[in-house]
Every structure is written in structure tokens, then in C-alpha cells.
Coordinates of C-alpha atoms in Angstrom, one line a residue:
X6 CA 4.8 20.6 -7.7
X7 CA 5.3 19.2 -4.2
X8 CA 7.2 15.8 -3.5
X9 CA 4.5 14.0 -2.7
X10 CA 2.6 14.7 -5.9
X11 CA 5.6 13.4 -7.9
X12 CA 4.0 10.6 -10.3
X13 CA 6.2 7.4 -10.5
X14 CA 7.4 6.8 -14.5
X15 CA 5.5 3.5 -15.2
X16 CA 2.3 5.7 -14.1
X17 CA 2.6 8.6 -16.1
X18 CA 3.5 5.8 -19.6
X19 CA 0.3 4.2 -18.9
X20 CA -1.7 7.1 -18.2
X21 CA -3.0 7.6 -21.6
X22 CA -4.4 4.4 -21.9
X23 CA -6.2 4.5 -18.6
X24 CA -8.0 7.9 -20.2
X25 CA -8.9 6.3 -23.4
X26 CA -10.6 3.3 -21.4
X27 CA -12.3 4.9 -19.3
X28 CA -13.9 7.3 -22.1
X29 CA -14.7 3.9 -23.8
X30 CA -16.2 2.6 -20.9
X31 CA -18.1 5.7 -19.9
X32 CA -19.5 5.9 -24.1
X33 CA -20.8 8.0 -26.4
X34 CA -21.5 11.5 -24.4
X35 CA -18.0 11.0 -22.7
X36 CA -16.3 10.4 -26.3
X37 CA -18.1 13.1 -27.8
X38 CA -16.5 15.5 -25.1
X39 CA -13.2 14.2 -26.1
X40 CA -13.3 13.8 -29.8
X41 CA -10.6 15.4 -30.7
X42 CA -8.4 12.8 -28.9
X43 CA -9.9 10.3 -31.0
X44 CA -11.3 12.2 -34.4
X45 CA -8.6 14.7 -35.6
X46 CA -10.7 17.5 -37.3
X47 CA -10.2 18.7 -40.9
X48 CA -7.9 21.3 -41.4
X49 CA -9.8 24.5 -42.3
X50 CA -12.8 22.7 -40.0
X51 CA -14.5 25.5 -37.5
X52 CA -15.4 24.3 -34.3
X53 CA -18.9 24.3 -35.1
X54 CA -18.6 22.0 -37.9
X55 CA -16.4 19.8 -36.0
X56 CA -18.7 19.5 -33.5
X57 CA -22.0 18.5 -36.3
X58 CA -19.7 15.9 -37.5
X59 CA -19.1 14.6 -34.3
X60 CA -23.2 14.6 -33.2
X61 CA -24.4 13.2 -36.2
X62 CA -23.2 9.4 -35.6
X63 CA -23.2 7.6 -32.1
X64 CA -21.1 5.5 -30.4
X65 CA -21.7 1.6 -30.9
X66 CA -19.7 0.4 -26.9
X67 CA -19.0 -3.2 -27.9
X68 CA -16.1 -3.0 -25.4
X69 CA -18.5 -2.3 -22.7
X70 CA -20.5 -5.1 -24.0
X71 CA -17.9 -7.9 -24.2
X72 CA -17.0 -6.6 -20.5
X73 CA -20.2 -7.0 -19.5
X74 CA -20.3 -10.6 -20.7
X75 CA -17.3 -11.4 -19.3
X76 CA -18.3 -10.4 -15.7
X77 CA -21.6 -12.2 -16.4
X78 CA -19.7 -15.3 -17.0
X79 CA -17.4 -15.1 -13.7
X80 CA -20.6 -14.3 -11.1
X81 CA -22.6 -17.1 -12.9
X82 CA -21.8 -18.8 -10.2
X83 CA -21.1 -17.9 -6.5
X84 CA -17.9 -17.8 -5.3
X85 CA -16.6 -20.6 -3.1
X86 CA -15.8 -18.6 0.4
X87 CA -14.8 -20.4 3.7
X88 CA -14.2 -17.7 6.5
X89 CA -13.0 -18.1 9.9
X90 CA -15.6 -17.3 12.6
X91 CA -14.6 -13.4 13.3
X92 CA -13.9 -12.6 9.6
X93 CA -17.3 -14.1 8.6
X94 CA -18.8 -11.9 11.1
X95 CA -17.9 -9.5 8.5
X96 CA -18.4 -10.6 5.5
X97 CA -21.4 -8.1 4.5
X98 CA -19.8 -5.0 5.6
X99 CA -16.2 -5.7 4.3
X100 CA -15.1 -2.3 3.7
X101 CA -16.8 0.4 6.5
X102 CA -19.6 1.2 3.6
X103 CA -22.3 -2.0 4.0
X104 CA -20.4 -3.3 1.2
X105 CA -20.2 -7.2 1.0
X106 CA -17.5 -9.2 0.3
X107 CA -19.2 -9.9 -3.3
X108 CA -19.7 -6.7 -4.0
X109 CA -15.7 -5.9 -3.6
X110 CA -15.2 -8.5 -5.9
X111 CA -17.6 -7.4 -8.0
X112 CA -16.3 -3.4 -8.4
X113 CA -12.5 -5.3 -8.8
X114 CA -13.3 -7.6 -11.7
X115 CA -15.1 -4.5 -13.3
X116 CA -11.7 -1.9 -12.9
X117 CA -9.8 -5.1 -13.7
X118 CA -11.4 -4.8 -17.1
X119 CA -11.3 -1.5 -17.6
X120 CA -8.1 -0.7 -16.9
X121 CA -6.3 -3.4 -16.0
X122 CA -5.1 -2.5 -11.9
X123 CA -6.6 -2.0 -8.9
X124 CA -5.5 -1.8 -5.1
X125 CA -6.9 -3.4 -1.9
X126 CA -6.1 -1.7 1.6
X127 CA -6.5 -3.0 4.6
X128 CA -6.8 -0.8 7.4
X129 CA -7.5 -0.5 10.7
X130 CA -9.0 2.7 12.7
X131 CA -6.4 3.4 15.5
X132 CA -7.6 4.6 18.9
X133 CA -6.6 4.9 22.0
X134 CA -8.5 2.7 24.3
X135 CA -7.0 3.4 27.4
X136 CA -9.5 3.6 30.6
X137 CA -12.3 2.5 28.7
X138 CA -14.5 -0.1 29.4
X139 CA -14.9 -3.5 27.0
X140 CA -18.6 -2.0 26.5
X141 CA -17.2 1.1 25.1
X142 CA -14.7 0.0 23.1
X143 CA -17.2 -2.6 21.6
X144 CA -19.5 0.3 20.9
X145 CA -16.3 1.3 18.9
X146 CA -16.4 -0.7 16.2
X147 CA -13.1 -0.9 16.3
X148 CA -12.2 -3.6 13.7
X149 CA -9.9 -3.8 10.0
X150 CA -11.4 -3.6 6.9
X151 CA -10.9 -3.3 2.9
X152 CA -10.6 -0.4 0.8
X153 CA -10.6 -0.6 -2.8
X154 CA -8.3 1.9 -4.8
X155 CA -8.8 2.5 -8.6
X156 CA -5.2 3.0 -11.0
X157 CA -5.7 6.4 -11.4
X158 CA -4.9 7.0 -7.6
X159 CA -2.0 4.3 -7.4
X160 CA 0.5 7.0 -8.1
X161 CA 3.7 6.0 -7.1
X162 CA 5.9 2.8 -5.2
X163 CA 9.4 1.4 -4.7
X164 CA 10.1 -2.1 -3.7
X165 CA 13.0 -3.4 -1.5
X166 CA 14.1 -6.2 -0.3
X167 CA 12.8 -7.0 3.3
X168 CA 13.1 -10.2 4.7
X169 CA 14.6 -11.9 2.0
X170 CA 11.6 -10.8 -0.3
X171 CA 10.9 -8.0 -2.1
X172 CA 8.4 -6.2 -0.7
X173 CA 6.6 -2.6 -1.1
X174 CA 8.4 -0.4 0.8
X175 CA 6.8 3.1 -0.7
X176 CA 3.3 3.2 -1.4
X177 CA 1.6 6.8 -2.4
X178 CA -2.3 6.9 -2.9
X179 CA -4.2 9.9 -4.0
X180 CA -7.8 10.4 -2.3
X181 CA -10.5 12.9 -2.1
X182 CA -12.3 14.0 0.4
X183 CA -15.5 17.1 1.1
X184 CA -15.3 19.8 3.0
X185 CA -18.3 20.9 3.7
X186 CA -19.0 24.7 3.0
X187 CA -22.6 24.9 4.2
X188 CA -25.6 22.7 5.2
X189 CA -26.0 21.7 1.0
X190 CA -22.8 22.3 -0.5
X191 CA -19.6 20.2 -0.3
X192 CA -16.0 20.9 -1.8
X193 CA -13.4 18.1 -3.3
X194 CA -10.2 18.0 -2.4
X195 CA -6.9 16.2 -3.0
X196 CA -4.9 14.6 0.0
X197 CA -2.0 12.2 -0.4
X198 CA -1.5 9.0 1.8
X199 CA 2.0 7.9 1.6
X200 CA 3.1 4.6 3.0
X201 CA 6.6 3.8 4.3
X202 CA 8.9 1.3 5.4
X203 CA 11.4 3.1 7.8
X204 CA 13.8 1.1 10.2
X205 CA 11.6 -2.0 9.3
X206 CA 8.4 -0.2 10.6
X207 CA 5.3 0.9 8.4
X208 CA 4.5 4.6 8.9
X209 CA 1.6 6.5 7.1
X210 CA 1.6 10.7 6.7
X211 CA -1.1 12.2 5.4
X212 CA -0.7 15.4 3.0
X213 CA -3.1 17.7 2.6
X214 CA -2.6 21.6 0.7
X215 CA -2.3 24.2 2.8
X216 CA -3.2 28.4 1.7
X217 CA -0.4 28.1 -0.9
X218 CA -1.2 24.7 -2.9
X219 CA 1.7 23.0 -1.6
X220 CA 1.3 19.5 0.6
X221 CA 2.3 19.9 4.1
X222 CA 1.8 16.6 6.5
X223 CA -1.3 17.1 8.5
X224 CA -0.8 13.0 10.3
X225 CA 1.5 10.7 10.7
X226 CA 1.2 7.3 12.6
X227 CA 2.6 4.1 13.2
X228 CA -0.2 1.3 12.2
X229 CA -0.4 -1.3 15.4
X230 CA -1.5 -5.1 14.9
X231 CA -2.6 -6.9 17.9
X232 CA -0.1 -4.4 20.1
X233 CA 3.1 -4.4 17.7
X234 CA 3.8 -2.0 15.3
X235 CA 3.1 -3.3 11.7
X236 CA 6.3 -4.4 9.7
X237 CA 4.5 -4.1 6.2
X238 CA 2.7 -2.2 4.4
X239 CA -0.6 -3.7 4.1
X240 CA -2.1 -3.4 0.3
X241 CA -2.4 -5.9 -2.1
X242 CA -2.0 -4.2 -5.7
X243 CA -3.6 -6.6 -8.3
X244 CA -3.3 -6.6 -12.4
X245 CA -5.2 -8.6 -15.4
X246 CA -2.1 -11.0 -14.7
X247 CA -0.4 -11.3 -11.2
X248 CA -0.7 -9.6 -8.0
X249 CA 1.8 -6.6 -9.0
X250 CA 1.6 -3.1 -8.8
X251 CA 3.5 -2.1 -12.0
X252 CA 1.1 -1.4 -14.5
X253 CA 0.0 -3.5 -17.9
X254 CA -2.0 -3.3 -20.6
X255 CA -5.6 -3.3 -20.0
X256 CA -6.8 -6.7 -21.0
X257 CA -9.6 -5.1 -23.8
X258 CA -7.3 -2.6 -24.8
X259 CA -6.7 -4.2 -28.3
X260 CA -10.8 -4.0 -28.5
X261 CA -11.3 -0.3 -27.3
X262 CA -8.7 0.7 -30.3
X263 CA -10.5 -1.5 -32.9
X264 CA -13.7 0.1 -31.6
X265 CA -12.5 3.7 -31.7
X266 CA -11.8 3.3 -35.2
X267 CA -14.9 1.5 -36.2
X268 CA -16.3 4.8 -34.8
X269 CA -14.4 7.2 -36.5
X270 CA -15.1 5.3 -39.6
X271 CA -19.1 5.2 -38.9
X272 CA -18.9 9.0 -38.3
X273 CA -17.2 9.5 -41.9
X274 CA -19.6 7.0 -43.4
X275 CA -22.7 9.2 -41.7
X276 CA -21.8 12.2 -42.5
X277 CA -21.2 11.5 -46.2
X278 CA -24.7 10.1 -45.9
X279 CA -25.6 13.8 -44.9
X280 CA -24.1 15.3 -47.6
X281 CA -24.5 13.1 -50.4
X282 CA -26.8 9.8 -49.5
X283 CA -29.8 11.8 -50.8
X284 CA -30.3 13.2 -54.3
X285 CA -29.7 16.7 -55.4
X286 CA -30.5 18.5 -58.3
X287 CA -27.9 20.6 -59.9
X288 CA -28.6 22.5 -63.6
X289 CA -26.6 23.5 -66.1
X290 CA -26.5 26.0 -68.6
X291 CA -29.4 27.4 -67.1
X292 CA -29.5 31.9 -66.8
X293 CA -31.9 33.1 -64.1
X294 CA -32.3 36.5 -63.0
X295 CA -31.7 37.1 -59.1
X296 CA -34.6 35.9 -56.0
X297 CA -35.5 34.1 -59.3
X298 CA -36.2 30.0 -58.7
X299 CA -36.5 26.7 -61.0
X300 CA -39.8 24.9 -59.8
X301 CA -40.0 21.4 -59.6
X302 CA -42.8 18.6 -59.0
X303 CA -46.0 17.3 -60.4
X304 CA -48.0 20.3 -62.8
X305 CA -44.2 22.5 -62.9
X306 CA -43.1 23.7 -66.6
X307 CA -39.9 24.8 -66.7
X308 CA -39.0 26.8 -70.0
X309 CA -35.2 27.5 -70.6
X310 CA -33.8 29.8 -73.4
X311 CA -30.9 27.9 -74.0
X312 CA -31.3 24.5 -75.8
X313 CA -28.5 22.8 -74.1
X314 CA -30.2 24.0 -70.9
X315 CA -30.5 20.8 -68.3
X316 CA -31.2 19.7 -64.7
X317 CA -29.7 16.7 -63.3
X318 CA -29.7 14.4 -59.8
X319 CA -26.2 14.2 -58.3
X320 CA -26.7 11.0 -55.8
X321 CA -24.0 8.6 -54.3
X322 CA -23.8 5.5 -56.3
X323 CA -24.6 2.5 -54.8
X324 CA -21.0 1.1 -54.4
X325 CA -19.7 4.8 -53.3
X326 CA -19.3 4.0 -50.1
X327 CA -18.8 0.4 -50.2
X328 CA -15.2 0.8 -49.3
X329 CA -15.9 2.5 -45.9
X330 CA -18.7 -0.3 -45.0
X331 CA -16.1 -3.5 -45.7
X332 CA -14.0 -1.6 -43.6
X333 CA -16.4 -1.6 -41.0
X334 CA -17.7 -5.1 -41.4
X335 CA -14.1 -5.8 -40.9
X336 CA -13.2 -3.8 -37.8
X337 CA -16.4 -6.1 -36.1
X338 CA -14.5 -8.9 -37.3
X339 CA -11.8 -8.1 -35.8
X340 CA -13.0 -7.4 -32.2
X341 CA -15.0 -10.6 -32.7
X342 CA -11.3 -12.3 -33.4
X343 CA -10.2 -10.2 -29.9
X344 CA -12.5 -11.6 -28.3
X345 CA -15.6 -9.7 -28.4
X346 CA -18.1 -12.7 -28.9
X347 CA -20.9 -10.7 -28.1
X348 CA -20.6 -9.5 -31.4
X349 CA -20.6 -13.2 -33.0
X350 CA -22.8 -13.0 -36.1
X351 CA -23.2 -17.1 -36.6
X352 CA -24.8 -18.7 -34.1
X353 CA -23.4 -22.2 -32.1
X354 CA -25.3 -24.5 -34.7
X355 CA -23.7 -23.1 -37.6
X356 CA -19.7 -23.9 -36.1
X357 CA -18.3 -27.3 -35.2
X358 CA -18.1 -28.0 -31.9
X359 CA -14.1 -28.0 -32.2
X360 CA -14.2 -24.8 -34.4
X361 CA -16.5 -23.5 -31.1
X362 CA -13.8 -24.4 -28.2
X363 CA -10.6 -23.2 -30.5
X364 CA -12.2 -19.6 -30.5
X365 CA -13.4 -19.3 -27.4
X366 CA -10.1 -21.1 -25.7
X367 CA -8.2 -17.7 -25.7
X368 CA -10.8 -16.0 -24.1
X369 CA -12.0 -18.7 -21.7
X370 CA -7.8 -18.3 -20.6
X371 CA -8.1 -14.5 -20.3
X372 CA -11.5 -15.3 -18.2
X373 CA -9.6 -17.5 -15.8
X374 CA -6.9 -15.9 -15.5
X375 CA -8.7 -12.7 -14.4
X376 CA -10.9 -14.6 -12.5
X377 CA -7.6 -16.2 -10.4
X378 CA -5.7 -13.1 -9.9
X379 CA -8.7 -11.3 -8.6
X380 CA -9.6 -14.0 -6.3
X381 CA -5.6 -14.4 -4.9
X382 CA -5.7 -10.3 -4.5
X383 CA -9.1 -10.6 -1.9
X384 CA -7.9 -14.1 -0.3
X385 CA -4.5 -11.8 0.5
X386 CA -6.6 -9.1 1.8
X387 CA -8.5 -10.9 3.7
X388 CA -5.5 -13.0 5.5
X389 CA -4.6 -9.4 6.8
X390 CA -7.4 -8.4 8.5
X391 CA -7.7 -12.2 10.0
X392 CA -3.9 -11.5 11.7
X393 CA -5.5 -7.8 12.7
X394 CA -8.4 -10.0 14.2
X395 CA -5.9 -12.7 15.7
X396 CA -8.1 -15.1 13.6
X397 CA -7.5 -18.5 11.8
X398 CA -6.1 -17.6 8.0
X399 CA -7.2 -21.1 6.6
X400 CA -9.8 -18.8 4.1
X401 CA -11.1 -20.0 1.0
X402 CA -12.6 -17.2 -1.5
X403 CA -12.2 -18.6 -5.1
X404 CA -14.4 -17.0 -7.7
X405 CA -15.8 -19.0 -11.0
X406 CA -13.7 -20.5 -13.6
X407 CA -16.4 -22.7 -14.9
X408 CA -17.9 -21.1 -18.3
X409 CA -18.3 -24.1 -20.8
X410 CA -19.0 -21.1 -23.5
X411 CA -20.4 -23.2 -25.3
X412 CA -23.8 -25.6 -24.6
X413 CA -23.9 -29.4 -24.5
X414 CA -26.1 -30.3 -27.2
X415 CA -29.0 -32.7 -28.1
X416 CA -26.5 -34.8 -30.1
X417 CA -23.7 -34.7 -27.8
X418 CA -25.9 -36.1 -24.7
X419 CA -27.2 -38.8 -27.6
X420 CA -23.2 -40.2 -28.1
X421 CA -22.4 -40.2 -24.6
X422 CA -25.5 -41.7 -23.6
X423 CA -25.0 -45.1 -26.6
X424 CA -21.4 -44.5 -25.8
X425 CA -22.2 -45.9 -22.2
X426 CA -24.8 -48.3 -23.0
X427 CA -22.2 -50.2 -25.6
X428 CA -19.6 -50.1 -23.1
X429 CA -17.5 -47.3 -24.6
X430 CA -17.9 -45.3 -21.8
X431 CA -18.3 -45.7 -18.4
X432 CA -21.0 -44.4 -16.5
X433 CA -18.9 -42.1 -14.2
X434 CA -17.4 -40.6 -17.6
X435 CA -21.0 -39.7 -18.7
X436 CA -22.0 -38.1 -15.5
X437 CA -18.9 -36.0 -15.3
X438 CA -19.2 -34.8 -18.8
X439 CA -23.1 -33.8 -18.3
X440 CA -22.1 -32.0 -14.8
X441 CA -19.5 -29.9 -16.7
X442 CA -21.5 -29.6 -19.2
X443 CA -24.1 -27.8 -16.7
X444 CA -26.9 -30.4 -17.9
X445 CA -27.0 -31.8 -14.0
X446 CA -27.4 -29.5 -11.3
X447 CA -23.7 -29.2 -9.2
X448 CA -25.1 -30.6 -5.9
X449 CA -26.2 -34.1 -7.6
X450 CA -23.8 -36.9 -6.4
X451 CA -22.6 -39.7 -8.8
X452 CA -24.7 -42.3 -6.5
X453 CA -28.0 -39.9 -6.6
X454 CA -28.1 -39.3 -10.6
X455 CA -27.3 -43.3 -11.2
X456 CA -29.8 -44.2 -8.8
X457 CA -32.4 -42.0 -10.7
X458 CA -31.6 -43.7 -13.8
X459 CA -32.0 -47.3 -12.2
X460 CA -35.4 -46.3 -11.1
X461 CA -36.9 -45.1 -14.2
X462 CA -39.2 -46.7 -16.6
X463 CA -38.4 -48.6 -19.5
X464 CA -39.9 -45.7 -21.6
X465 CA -37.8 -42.9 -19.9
X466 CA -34.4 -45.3 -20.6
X467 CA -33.1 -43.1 -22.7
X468 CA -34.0 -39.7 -21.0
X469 CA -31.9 -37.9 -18.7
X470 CA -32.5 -37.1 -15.3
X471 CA -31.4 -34.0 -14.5
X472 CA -33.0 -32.9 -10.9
X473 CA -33.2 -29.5 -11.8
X474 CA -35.7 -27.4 -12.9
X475 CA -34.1 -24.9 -15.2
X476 CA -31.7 -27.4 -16.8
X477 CA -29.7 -26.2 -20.4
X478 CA -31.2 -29.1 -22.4
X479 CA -33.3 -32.1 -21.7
X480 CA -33.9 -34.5 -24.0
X481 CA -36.2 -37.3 -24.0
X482 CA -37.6 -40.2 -26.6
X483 CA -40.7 -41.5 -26.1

């Protein structure tokens, strides 16, 4: 193995789990493919029979779900961005591709869950501009942009201390790229881009394999930044927890396990289904001569020479797997505990309202937190293509942190409302609890929703105006 291939420690630890998420994620074909890291056949068991176990029972992705729900719950809303005038030329082509600056945060919120890491690049095409007119180098395109790298190809970094803080100063990714062997066919291969910080100057190599499989440097160059050679090495590695490189436990990790063995449980359950789940007949003391058969059904004599002679069913009883099912009623449990709420059986009305904000409060955190880290990771990208653009870095991008998991209801809006007109609450305290409580559209100003109450009729005192049409809840008495 070349050098640059060399996989740094905390990598190669967290490896496995990277694998096992992304199998989760990718569900029941991928799984199936790679049962035997999950489903240890039977001793004795051919590969065939393994493999008819295996088919017989699918793959029930509730990580995938609660995921799902979780990403719902952070784009609700639209991020709150504030761009200075160059960057927000940009902003729907962030990264080169016609992505948007939503959909990066998008695809990072999504590897975030998966697997816990991600990486942002910033980069810059370097060319030389010499003798050419503004037109041409306009036509160019010459400009910084973001490139999103996934854990598996974060392979390897050091740290050291630079300028009194300690910064990256080795930073290998992996990458593939096509070759193309013909006008419809396209080869992958590996290259290595390896960051440095040498004599307090960033320098990039590329490595790419030559005839004998080993890495030789194909580039190397000195990244410029408004006409000075860059000092740092411009990536901004994020995590389910801080903006580090150093890898952690993905943050459904707990979940994926519990799910894996609901599933290995469901295939055991199915398969003794197969086996046992319908009746068989079995006889005893019964002689038959060879090709010979017992008939059975409607108008069917059977005569037997020996009095003790009998046929019986042989069926699973109905507690005989009843074991097997608590234990799956209780691995759902348990992601529902983890956090998978998807999976929630009872529904709001059925829970206290405190009982309601206790279990979702540790996943509400997780949300937020996910939700902060992310949105620190692209404002830090983004600050360093504004100092390649020589723009302002006063930039706002902040996604949502506002979930109120669970809804205001009828009963709640009735208290607040007597609350205030008894002088147990002041008005301001209402209107901020039914804004949180999404009952009031966001836009709607204190002055705006207690003017609207003001104006209304007698009748409609009690009713709440909500200036919106597709509020959660609006109640009124007649």
C-alpha cells in the first residue's frame, strides 16, 4: 500500500459502523446482500438455505423513517440566510453543479444522520490570467465554491498548532473520477487529494495510480486568495456534535442496532411460520407398501390393519411463538424510547401534555443540536469563499430549530385565552405562546393580531384570529 492510501486510526475504528449504516439506510436488498454480517447462519446451513431464510422476511427501515422525520422537521421551515452581495450572486449554484445553497444543506443534514460526519471544501479553480482581457476572464467563471465530502472519503488528518490555534495541518480525501473508454462507456477510478501545511503555506498534490497500482503525484499547487498564497487549509469537517473531524457515533446508531435485531428476530419468527405455522399431518403405526399414499378429504376411507393405527395434525400452538413476538413488540419499544417516534403507537390525545414534552425533549435536543452544527459548518464555508471573493463576511445562514413536536390544542388556546381575559395573563404572553405554538402565522406583529381582536364582533370574542389560511387549529364558539 502506498503512503498516501494509509488510513488514519480513528478512521479505520469507525469504519464498521459507517458500513452498517449505510446498509440500514440503503434497506432491505442491500441487507439481504450482506446478511451474514448481520444474520450468522446455522451451522450445518448450505448456502442455499441460508439464502431462503434470508428472502422469506423483509426489512421493516424504521431508521430510515425516523431520519426522514427528523429532516422533515429541520426544513419545515426555511432557513434564515443573509448574504453579502457577491456571495448571493451565488447562492443557486453553490458548488459548480446547479446546486443551491439549500440543497447542500439538505445532502449534509442527510450524511449527518446517517453517519454522523461530513466535509465542506471550498475551492477555487486556479488559472493563469495573464494577457487576458476582463471579458475573458469573466467568460471564466472563475470564482470559489463548495464541495461536499462524505466520511467514507475523509481518510486521514493531523492537527497542529498554527497561530496559536490548532488547526488542520494534514488533510487526505479520497475521490473518484471516469475515464472515459469510448463514446458510452466510462471507467472509476481512485485519486487521493492530500492537503498540507508546509512552512505556513497550504499546498495540494494530487495522486493518481500509475501501470503498477502505486500513487505517484500527478499535481501539486499552491492555492492563491486574492494574490497571496493561502495559509490554511480550507475545509470545514462537521459531526452530529461540533465542527471536528475526528469521528463519533452516528446519532441513530443505537436505532440501526435495535432495528437489526428486530430483523433478525422477524426472519426467525417467519420462517418458523414456514415450517410450522400451518398444520401437518403425521401417522403413526401406519404400514404402507412403497409409491403407496394415505388419502385424505371429503368421500376418503382410509382402512388400517393395525388397531392402534392413527393420523394426527402437528401445528404450532397458539402461545409457540409468543416469546419471539414480545420480543419484538419490545425491540419497537425500544427505538420508540431512542427516539424513533415515528413508530409511536398512542397518539397525542392519549399522553399528558408534560408526559408529551419529557419524551420528545431528548430528541427535540438531538434535532437542535444537529440542526446548529450543520448550520455553523455552511456559515464557515461560506465565510471562505466571501474572503476568496474579497466580500463582506457579516453572513447569516441558520437552519430551523423550531419543532413544537407536539400541537397546541383546543384546550390549551381555551386557558390562555380566560387566562388573559381574568388578568392572569397578559396579552403579549398569549400571543407569544400561540406564535410558538405555530397557531399565528410568523410574519403577524403583536400590534396586527391585537388589533384584529379589537375589531371583531362580540360573537367572534372568543375566537382566534389567526391570518392564515392553513392554521394548526382554530377554534371558535358561536
Amino acid at each position: 500500500m502506498s503512503a498516501v492510501e494509509t488510513k488514519h486510526k480513528a478512521f479505520t475504528a469507525f469504519y464498521s459502523k459507517y458500513k452498517k449504516m449505510r446498509d440500514v439506510f440503503l434497506g432491505d436488498e442491500t441487507l439481504k446482500a450482506n446478511a451474514k454480517l448481520y444474520i450468522t447462519p446455522l451451522e450445518g446451513q448450505t448456502p442455499e438455505q441460508y439464502k431462503a431464510v434470508i428472502e422469506r422476511e423483509s426489512f421493516e427501515n424504521y431508521v430510515s423513517a425516523t431520519a426522514k422525520g427528523i429532516s422533515g422537521l429541520i426544513f419545515a421551515k426555511a432557513p434564515q440566510i443573509e448574504l453579502p452581495p457577491k456571495l448571493k450572486l451565488l447562492e443557486d449554484n453553490i458548488d459548480l453543479a446547479s446546486g443551491s445553497i439549500i440543497d447542500l444543506a439538505q445532502t449534509t443534514v442527510n450524511e449527518i444522520l446517517e453517519v454522523g460526519r461530513a466535509g465542506l471544501l471550498v475551492d477555487m479553480m486556479q488559472y493563469n490570467t495573464m494577457g487576458m482581457t476582463v471579458a475573458e476572464v469573466q467568460q471564466l467563471n472563475i470564482r470559489p465554491y463548495i464541495k461536499l465530502y462524505t466520511t467514507e472519503n475523509i481518510i486521514n488528518w493531523d492537527y497542529d498548532l498554527i497561530n496559536n490555534h490548532n488547526e488542520l495541518s494534514l488533510l487526505v480525501l479520497s475521490e473518484v473520477y471516469n475515464i472515459n473508454i469510448n463514446m458510452f462507456e466510462r471507467e472509476e477510478k481512485i485519486r487521493y487529494r492530500v492537503y498540507s501545511i508546509e512552512e505556513g503555506v497550504c499546498v495540494v498534490r494530487i495522486y493518481q495510480a500509475n501501470d503498477k497500482k502505486a500513487f505517484d503525484i500527478v499535481s501539486e499547487s499552491i492555492p492563491m486568495m486574492n494574490g497571496k498564497a493561502l495559509t490554511f487549509i480550507p475545509f470545514v469537517p462537521i459531526s452530529s456534535e461540533d465542527l471536528t473531524i475526528e469521528p463519533s457515533n452516528p446519532p441513530l446508531l443505537d436505532i440501526a442496532n435495535i432495528n437489526l435485531s428486530h430483523w433478525y428476530l422477524s426472519v426467525e419468527r417467519r420462517n418458523a411460520l414456514h415450517y410450522v405455522g400451518f398444520p401437518s399431518i403425521y401417522a403413526s403405526g401406519v404400514s404402507k407398501r412403497q409409491n403407496e399414499s394415505i388419502q385424505l378429504g371429503a368421500g376418503t376411507i382410509n382402512v388400517f390393519d393395525n388397531d392402534k393405527a392413527s393420523l394426527n395434525y402437528l401445528q404450532l400452538s397458539a402461545d409457540g411463538l409468543g416469546s419471539v413476538e414480545k420480543a419484538l413488540e419490545e425491540k419497537k419499544a425500544a427505538m420508540l424510547a431512542l427516539g424513533a417516534r415515528l413508530l409511536a403507537p398512542e397518539s397525542s390525545s392519549q399522553i399528558s401534555e408534560n408526559t408529551m414534552q419529557m419524551k420528545t425533549a431528548g430528541q427535540r435536543a438531538t434535532i437542535i443540536q444537529i440542526a446548529d452544527t450543520v448550520s455553523r459548518g455552511i456559515t464557515k464555508a461560506l465565510q471562505y469563499m466571501a474572503m476568496w471573493l474579497n466580500d463582506s463576511d457579516n453572513i447569516i445562514f441558520k437552519l430551523n430549530t423550531d419543532y413544537n413536536l407536539s400541537e397546541m390544542s383546543p384546550q390549551m388556546m381555551t386557558a390562555l385565552f380566560t387566562g388573559q381575559q381574568l388578568g392572569q395573563l397578559r396579552k403579549e404572553d398569549v400571543f407569544n405562546a400561540l406564535k410558538k405554538g405555530e397557531i399565528i402565522e410568523e410574519s403577524l406583529t403583536f400590534e396586527q393580531w391585537s388589533g384584529d381582536l379589537e375589531t371583531q364582533s362580540p360573537l367572534d370574542s372568543v375566537s382566534i384570529p389567526t391570518r392564515t389560511a392553513n392554521a394548526r387549529t382554530n377554534t371558535t364558539t358561536n
